[in-house]
Amino acid sequence: MRAILIAALAGALLVAGCGSKADQAAAPATDGAWTIDKESSRLGFVGAQTGKEFTGEFAGYEATIVFDPDDLPSARIEAVVDVGSARTGERQRDAALPTADWFSAKAFPNATFSSSEIVRTGEGAYEARGKLTIRDTTRDLVLPFTLAIEGDRATADGALSLARTDFGVGQGEFSTGQWVGIEVKVSIHLEATR
């Protein structure tokens, strides 16, 4: 369960396309800048606890996205995810996620993703390559995603798997996969306007 949250967080950061409308509106207008539609977007994750899958999502996140398919060298994604906003719908699990054994939200309230490059991998397919930081641990990350742009509206979908232990998520008895799975699947669905 906690493993999933960490993966979700990483996924959210990777997707980095999810930002609040207020945050996006406050950013200066830039060619290729996008404003996330949070009502239609989702940063989700899937984990396993005692062999049973569970799902969750992060409600709190901000992002700056500059993306023009015709100018990929100028594209960038900067995302911040509030790790304390992870929810799975199970009270005990949700109460545990922000604790020191898992995200340690008091010490490390945010997970961040910063892209170093975005590359085209096929028709409507891309990879955001950059650094993901969770619990003060930074790792290289590649987020594959698809993108469809119609006029001034874009829809992006991406998914990846993370090992929560690569970021120190799951301490003590939770540092192995005995109770909570190591792999966390992160999915991102973003809708944005420019």
PDB file of C-alpha atoms in Angstrom:
ATOM      1  CA  MET A   1       0.000   0.000   0.000  1.00  0.00           C
ATOM      2  CA  ARG A   2       2.702   2.460   0.940  1.00  0.00           C
ATOM      3  CA  ALA A   3       4.725   1.195  -1.937  1.00  0.00           C
ATOM      4  CA  ILE A   4       1.984   2.262  -4.255  1.00  0.00           C
ATOM      5  CA  LEU A   5       1.856   5.668  -2.773  1.00  0.00           C
ATOM      6  CA  ILE A   6       5.489   6.179  -3.415  1.00  0.00           C
ATOM      7  CA  ALA A   7       5.144   5.022  -6.932  1.00  0.00           C
ATOM      8  CA  ALA A   8       2.192   7.244  -7.399  1.00  0.00           C
ATOM      9  CA  LEU A   9       4.158  10.134  -6.134  1.00  0.00           C
ATOM     10  CA  ALA A  10       6.974   9.417  -8.455  1.00  0.00           C
ATOM     11  CA  GLY A  11       4.541   8.998 -11.258  1.00  0.00           C
ATOM     12  CA  ALA A  12       2.900  12.244 -10.442  1.00  0.00           C
ATOM     13  CA  LEU A  13       6.170  13.987 -10.480  1.00  0.00           C
ATOM     14  CA  LEU A  14       7.148  12.392 -13.680  1.00  0.00           C
ATOM     15  CA  VAL A  15       3.975  13.278 -15.350  1.00  0.00           C
ATOM     16  CA  ALA A  16       4.534  16.670 -13.948  1.00  0.00           C
ATOM     17  CA  GLY A  17       1.771  17.902 -16.063  1.00  0.00           C
ATOM     18  CA  CYS A  18      -0.582  18.367 -13.170  1.00  0.00           C
ATOM     19  CA  GLY A  19      -0.647  21.780 -11.660  1.00  0.00           C
ATOM     20  CA  SER A  20      -3.265  23.846  -9.979  1.00  0.00           C
ATOM     21  CA  LYS A  21      -5.103  26.417 -12.053  1.00  0.00           C
ATOM     22  CA  ALA A  22      -4.056  29.156  -9.656  1.00  0.00           C
ATOM     23  CA  ASP A  23      -0.396  28.180  -9.925  1.00  0.00           C
ATOM     24  CA  GLN A  24      -0.539  27.961 -13.696  1.00  0.00           C
ATOM     25  CA  ALA A  25      -2.380  31.287 -13.975  1.00  0.00           C
ATOM     26  CA  ALA A  26       0.288  32.964 -11.847  1.00  0.00           C
ATOM     27  CA  ALA A  27       3.051  31.852 -14.206  1.00  0.00           C
ATOM     28  CA  PRO A  28       4.063  34.334 -16.874  1.00  0.00           C
ATOM     29  CA  ALA A  29       2.686  33.633 -20.337  1.00  0.00           C
ATOM     30  CA  THR A  30       5.182  31.683 -22.410  1.00  0.00           C
ATOM     31  CA  ASP A  31       5.001  30.186 -25.875  1.00  0.00           C
ATOM     32  CA  GLY A  32       4.149  26.536 -25.383  1.00  0.00           C
ATOM     33  CA  ALA A  33       2.972  27.011 -21.774  1.00  0.00           C
ATOM     34  CA  TRP A  34       0.052  24.795 -20.682  1.00  0.00           C
ATOM     35  CA  THR A  35      -2.495  25.090 -17.876  1.00  0.00           C
ATOM     36  CA  ILE A  36      -3.609  21.798 -16.346  1.00  0.00           C
ATOM     37  CA  ASP A  37      -7.327  21.075 -16.021  1.00  0.00           C
ATOM     38  CA  LYS A  38      -7.276  19.429 -12.581  1.00  0.00           C
ATOM     39  CA  GLU A  39     -10.928  18.413 -12.771  1.00  0.00           C
ATOM     40  CA  SER A  40     -10.131  16.201 -15.760  1.00  0.00           C
ATOM     41  CA  SER A  41      -6.598  15.096 -14.775  1.00  0.00           C
ATOM     42  CA  ARG A  42      -5.387  12.350 -12.442  1.00  0.00           C
ATOM     43  CA  LEU A  43      -2.129  11.184 -10.856  1.00  0.00           C
ATOM     44  CA  GLY A  44      -2.800   7.611  -9.860  1.00  0.00           C
ATOM     45  CA  PHE A  45      -0.926   4.620  -8.530  1.00  0.00           C
ATOM     46  CA  VAL A  46      -1.371   0.921  -7.888  1.00  0.00           C
ATOM     47  CA  GLY A  47       0.400  -1.021  -5.156  1.00  0.00           C
ATOM     48  CA  ALA A  48      -0.021  -4.263  -3.283  1.00  0.00           C
ATOM     49  CA  GLN A  49      -0.418  -5.007   0.414  1.00  0.00           C
ATOM     50  CA  THR A  50      -0.336  -8.594   1.641  1.00  0.00           C
ATOM     51  CA  GLY A  51      -0.668  -9.684  -1.978  1.00  0.00           C
ATOM     52  CA  LYS A  52      -3.804  -7.644  -2.718  1.00  0.00           C
ATOM     53  CA  GLU A  53      -3.749  -4.714  -5.133  1.00  0.00           C
ATOM     54  CA  PHE A  54      -4.946  -1.278  -4.089  1.00  0.00           C
ATOM     55  CA  THR A  55      -5.260   2.008  -5.947  1.00  0.00           C
ATOM     56  CA  GLY A  56      -4.737   5.603  -4.947  1.00  0.00           C
ATOM     57  CA  GLU A  57      -4.000   9.098  -6.165  1.00  0.00           C
ATOM     58  CA  PHE A  58      -2.307  12.357  -5.179  1.00  0.00           C
ATOM     59  CA  ALA A  59      -4.613  15.331  -4.793  1.00  0.00           C
ATOM     60  CA  GLY A  60      -1.975  18.009  -4.176  1.00  0.00           C
ATOM     61  CA  TYR A  61       0.458  18.950  -6.924  1.00  0.00           C
ATOM     62  CA  GLU A  62       1.757  21.890  -8.929  1.00  0.00           C
ATOM     63  CA  ALA A  63       3.552  21.966 -12.258  1.00  0.00           C
ATOM     64  CA  THR A  64       5.013  24.207 -14.878  1.00  0.00           C
ATOM     65  CA  ILE A  65       4.802  22.692 -18.347  1.00  0.00           C
ATOM     66  CA  VAL A  66       6.255  24.247 -21.449  1.00  0.00           C
ATOM     67  CA  PHE A  67       5.793  21.987 -24.456  1.00  0.00           C
ATOM     68  CA  ASP A  68       5.683  22.562 -28.196  1.00  0.00           C
ATOM     69  CA  PRO A  69       6.100  19.398 -30.306  1.00  0.00           C
ATOM     70  CA  ASP A  70       7.898  21.520 -32.920  1.00  0.00           C
ATOM     71  CA  ASP A  71      10.401  22.893 -30.375  1.00  0.00           C
ATOM     72  CA  LEU A  72      11.372  20.004 -28.092  1.00  0.00           C
ATOM     73  CA  PRO A  73      14.742  21.543 -27.087  1.00  0.00           C
ATOM     74  CA  SER A  74      12.768  24.288 -25.293  1.00  0.00           C
ATOM     75  CA  ALA A  75      10.301  21.898 -23.618  1.00  0.00           C
ATOM     76  CA  ARG A  76      10.433  21.547 -19.844  1.00  0.00           C
ATOM     77  CA  ILE A  77       8.448  20.059 -16.991  1.00  0.00           C
ATOM     78  CA  GLU A  78       8.863  21.086 -13.354  1.00  0.00           C
ATOM     79  CA  ALA A  79       6.553  19.367 -10.879  1.00  0.00           C
ATOM     80  CA  VAL A  80       6.025  19.352  -7.117  1.00  0.00           C
ATOM     81  CA  VAL A  81       3.804  16.774  -5.408  1.00  0.00           C
ATOM     82  CA  ASP A  82       2.503  17.066  -1.846  1.00  0.00           C
ATOM     83  CA  VAL A  83       3.250  13.563  -0.540  1.00  0.00           C
ATOM     84  CA  GLY A  84       0.823  14.086   2.322  1.00  0.00           C
ATOM     85  CA  SER A  85      -2.042  14.285  -0.196  1.00  0.00           C
ATOM     86  CA  ALA A  86      -1.842  10.584  -1.174  1.00  0.00           C
ATOM     87  CA  ARG A  87      -5.194   8.838  -0.702  1.00  0.00           C
ATOM     88  CA  THR A  88      -6.221   5.226  -1.189  1.00  0.00           C
ATOM     89  CA  GLY A  89      -9.656   5.267   0.433  1.00  0.00           C
ATOM     90  CA  GLU A  90      -8.552   3.034   3.337  1.00  0.00           C
ATOM     91  CA  ARG A  91      -8.280   4.988   6.609  1.00  0.00           C
ATOM     92  CA  GLN A  92      -5.442   3.053   8.263  1.00  0.00           C
ATOM     93  CA  ARG A  93      -3.313   3.013   5.116  1.00  0.00           C
ATOM     94  CA  ASP A  94      -3.906   6.711   4.446  1.00  0.00           C
ATOM     95  CA  ALA A  95      -2.903   7.572   8.024  1.00  0.00           C
ATOM     96  CA  ALA A  96       0.336   5.560   7.683  1.00  0.00           C
ATOM     97  CA  LEU A  97       1.537   6.997   4.366  1.00  0.00           C
ATOM     98  CA  PRO A  98       2.769  10.371   5.689  1.00  0.00           C
ATOM     99  CA  THR A  99       4.639   8.772   8.635  1.00  0.00           C
ATOM    100  CA  ALA A 100       8.415   8.305   8.955  1.00  0.00           C
ATOM    101  CA  ASP A 101       8.180   4.677   7.780  1.00  0.00           C
ATOM    102  CA  TRP A 102       6.790   5.775   4.418  1.00  0.00           C
ATOM    103  CA  PHE A 103       6.897   9.292   2.915  1.00  0.00           C
ATOM    104  CA  SER A 104       8.045  11.029   6.113  1.00  0.00           C
ATOM    105  CA  ALA A 105       5.961  14.032   5.066  1.00  0.00           C
ATOM    106  CA  LYS A 106       7.020  16.238   7.992  1.00  0.00           C
ATOM    107  CA  ALA A 107      10.694  15.971   7.053  1.00  0.00           C
ATOM    108  CA  PHE A 108      10.180  15.693   3.271  1.00  0.00           C
ATOM    109  CA  PRO A 109       6.790  17.268   2.389  1.00  0.00           C
ATOM    110  CA  ASN A 110       7.291  17.264  -1.371  1.00  0.00           C
ATOM    111  CA  ALA A 111       8.447  15.019  -4.149  1.00  0.00           C
ATOM    112  CA  THR A 112       9.827  16.807  -7.197  1.00  0.00           C
ATOM    113  CA  PHE A 113      10.471  16.072 -10.838  1.00  0.00           C
ATOM    114  CA  SER A 114      12.539  18.210 -13.175  1.00  0.00           C
ATOM    115  CA  SER A 115      12.980  17.278 -16.813  1.00  0.00           C
ATOM    116  CA  SER A 116      16.356  17.553 -18.514  1.00  0.00           C
ATOM    117  CA  GLU A 117      14.977  16.712 -21.955  1.00  0.00           C
ATOM    118  CA  ILE A 118      11.841  15.577 -23.730  1.00  0.00           C
ATOM    119  CA  VAL A 119      12.287  13.409 -26.815  1.00  0.00           C
ATOM    120  CA  ARG A 120       9.934  12.080 -29.488  1.00  0.00           C
ATOM    121  CA  THR A 121       9.851   8.271 -29.649  1.00  0.00           C
ATOM    122  CA  GLY A 122       7.138   7.831 -32.308  1.00  0.00           C
ATOM    123  CA  GLU A 123       3.982   9.383 -33.720  1.00  0.00           C
ATOM    124  CA  GLY A 124       2.374  11.160 -30.747  1.00  0.00           C
ATOM    125  CA  ALA A 125       4.778   9.362 -28.361  1.00  0.00           C
ATOM    126  CA  TYR A 126       7.431  10.962 -26.143  1.00  0.00           C
ATOM    127  CA  GLU A 127       9.698  10.442 -23.158  1.00  0.00           C
ATOM    128  CA  ALA A 128      10.280  12.974 -20.388  1.00  0.00           C
ATOM    129  CA  ARG A 129      13.766  12.345 -19.015  1.00  0.00           C
ATOM    130  CA  GLY A 130      14.891  13.947 -15.802  1.00  0.00           C
ATOM    131  CA  LYS A 131      15.365  13.636 -12.044  1.00  0.00           C
ATOM    132  CA  LEU A 132      12.823  12.500  -9.461  1.00  0.00           C
ATOM    133  CA  THR A 133      13.423  13.284  -5.793  1.00  0.00           C
ATOM    134  CA  ILE A 134      11.528  11.609  -2.947  1.00  0.00           C
ATOM    135  CA  ARG A 135      12.655  11.644   0.710  1.00  0.00           C
ATOM    136  CA  ASP A 136      15.766  13.611  -0.297  1.00  0.00           C
ATOM    137  CA  THR A 137      16.846  10.781  -2.634  1.00  0.00           C
ATOM    138  CA  THR A 138      17.259  11.670  -6.307  1.00  0.00           C
ATOM    139  CA  ARG A 139      17.178   9.184  -9.175  1.00  0.00           C
ATOM    140  CA  ASP A 140      17.139   9.424 -12.960  1.00  0.00           C
ATOM    141  CA  LEU A 141      13.670   8.839 -14.353  1.00  0.00           C
ATOM    142  CA  VAL A 142      12.159   8.295 -17.781  1.00  0.00           C
ATOM    143  CA  LEU A 143       8.419   8.763 -18.221  1.00  0.00           C
ATOM    144  CA  PRO A 144       6.991   7.517 -21.515  1.00  0.00           C
ATOM    145  CA  PHE A 145       3.781   9.286 -22.540  1.00  0.00           C
ATOM    146  CA  THR A 146       1.462   9.819 -25.456  1.00  0.00           C
ATOM    147  CA  LEU A 147       0.150  13.232 -26.407  1.00  0.00           C
ATOM    148  CA  ALA A 148      -2.726  14.413 -28.584  1.00  0.00           C
ATOM    149  CA  ILE A 149      -3.195  18.112 -29.279  1.00  0.00           C
ATOM    150  CA  GLU A 150      -6.390  19.463 -30.827  1.00  0.00           C
ATOM    151  CA  GLY A 151      -6.373  23.225 -31.159  1.00  0.00           C
ATOM    152  CA  ASP A 152      -5.566  24.677 -27.740  1.00  0.00           C
ATOM    153  CA  ARG A 153      -6.365  21.486 -25.796  1.00  0.00           C
ATOM    154  CA  ALA A 154      -3.963  18.629 -25.078  1.00  0.00           C
ATOM    155  CA  THR A 155      -4.433  15.183 -23.572  1.00  0.00           C
ATOM    156  CA  ALA A 156      -1.463  13.196 -22.277  1.00  0.00           C
ATOM    157  CA  ASP A 157      -1.313   9.689 -20.814  1.00  0.00           C
ATOM    158  CA  GLY A 158       1.708   8.009 -19.275  1.00  0.00           C
ATOM    159  CA  ALA A 159       2.609   5.059 -17.092  1.00  0.00           C
ATOM    160  CA  LEU A 160       5.661   3.524 -15.487  1.00  0.00           C
ATOM    161  CA  SER A 161       6.716   1.256 -12.642  1.00  0.00           C
ATOM    162  CA  LEU A 162       8.926   2.351  -9.740  1.00  0.00           C
ATOM    163  CA  ALA A 163      10.677   0.515  -6.950  1.00  0.00           C
ATOM    164  CA  ARG A 164       9.643   2.346  -3.762  1.00  0.00           C
ATOM    165  CA  THR A 165      12.798   1.179  -1.971  1.00  0.00           C
ATOM    166  CA  ASP A 166      14.956   3.113  -4.474  1.00  0.00           C
ATOM    167  CA  PHE A 167      13.704   6.226  -2.643  1.00  0.00           C
ATOM    168  CA  GLY A 168      13.714   4.858   0.920  1.00  0.00           C
ATOM    169  CA  VAL A 169       9.951   4.548   1.034  1.00  0.00           C
ATOM    170  CA  GLY A 170       9.159   1.747   3.445  1.00  0.00           C
ATOM    171  CA  GLN A 171      11.490   1.652   6.428  1.00  0.00           C
ATOM    172  CA  GLY A 172      12.117  -1.055   9.039  1.00  0.00           C
ATOM    173  CA  GLU A 173       9.815  -4.042   8.626  1.00  0.00           C
ATOM    174  CA  PHE A 174       8.471  -2.482   5.411  1.00  0.00           C
ATOM    175  CA  SER A 175      11.865  -2.303   3.672  1.00  0.00           C
ATOM    176  CA  THR A 176      11.233  -5.687   2.044  1.00  0.00           C
ATOM    177  CA  GLY A 177       8.292  -6.847  -0.010  1.00  0.00           C
ATOM    178  CA  GLN A 178       6.958  -9.175   2.698  1.00  0.00           C
ATOM    179  CA  TRP A 179       3.977  -6.973   3.621  1.00  0.00           C
ATOM    180  CA  VAL A 180       3.899  -4.266   0.969  1.00  0.00           C
ATOM    181  CA  GLY A 181       5.005  -4.802  -2.629  1.00  0.00           C
ATOM    182  CA  ILE A 182       8.191  -3.142  -3.827  1.00  0.00           C
ATOM    183  CA  GLU A 183       6.857  -2.255  -7.280  1.00  0.00           C
ATOM    184  CA  VAL A 184       4.447   0.641  -7.639  1.00  0.00           C
ATOM    185  CA  LYS A 185       2.697   1.342 -10.934  1.00  0.00           C
ATOM    186  CA  VAL A 186       2.116   4.999 -11.634  1.00  0.00           C
ATOM    187  CA  SER A 187      -0.350   6.317 -14.194  1.00  0.00           C
ATOM    188  CA  ILE A 188      -0.966   9.831 -15.359  1.00  0.00           C
ATOM    189  CA  HIS A 189      -3.847  11.314 -17.291  1.00  0.00           C
ATOM    190  CA  LEU A 190      -3.536  15.013 -18.018  1.00  0.00           C
ATOM    191  CA  GLU A 191      -5.753  17.429 -19.848  1.00  0.00           C
ATOM    192  CA  ALA A 192      -4.497  20.968 -20.409  1.00  0.00           C
ATOM    193  CA  THR A 193      -5.143  24.162 -22.337  1.00  0.00           C
ATOM    194  CA  ARG A 194      -2.866  26.888 -23.642  1.00  0.00           C
TER     195      ARG A 194
END
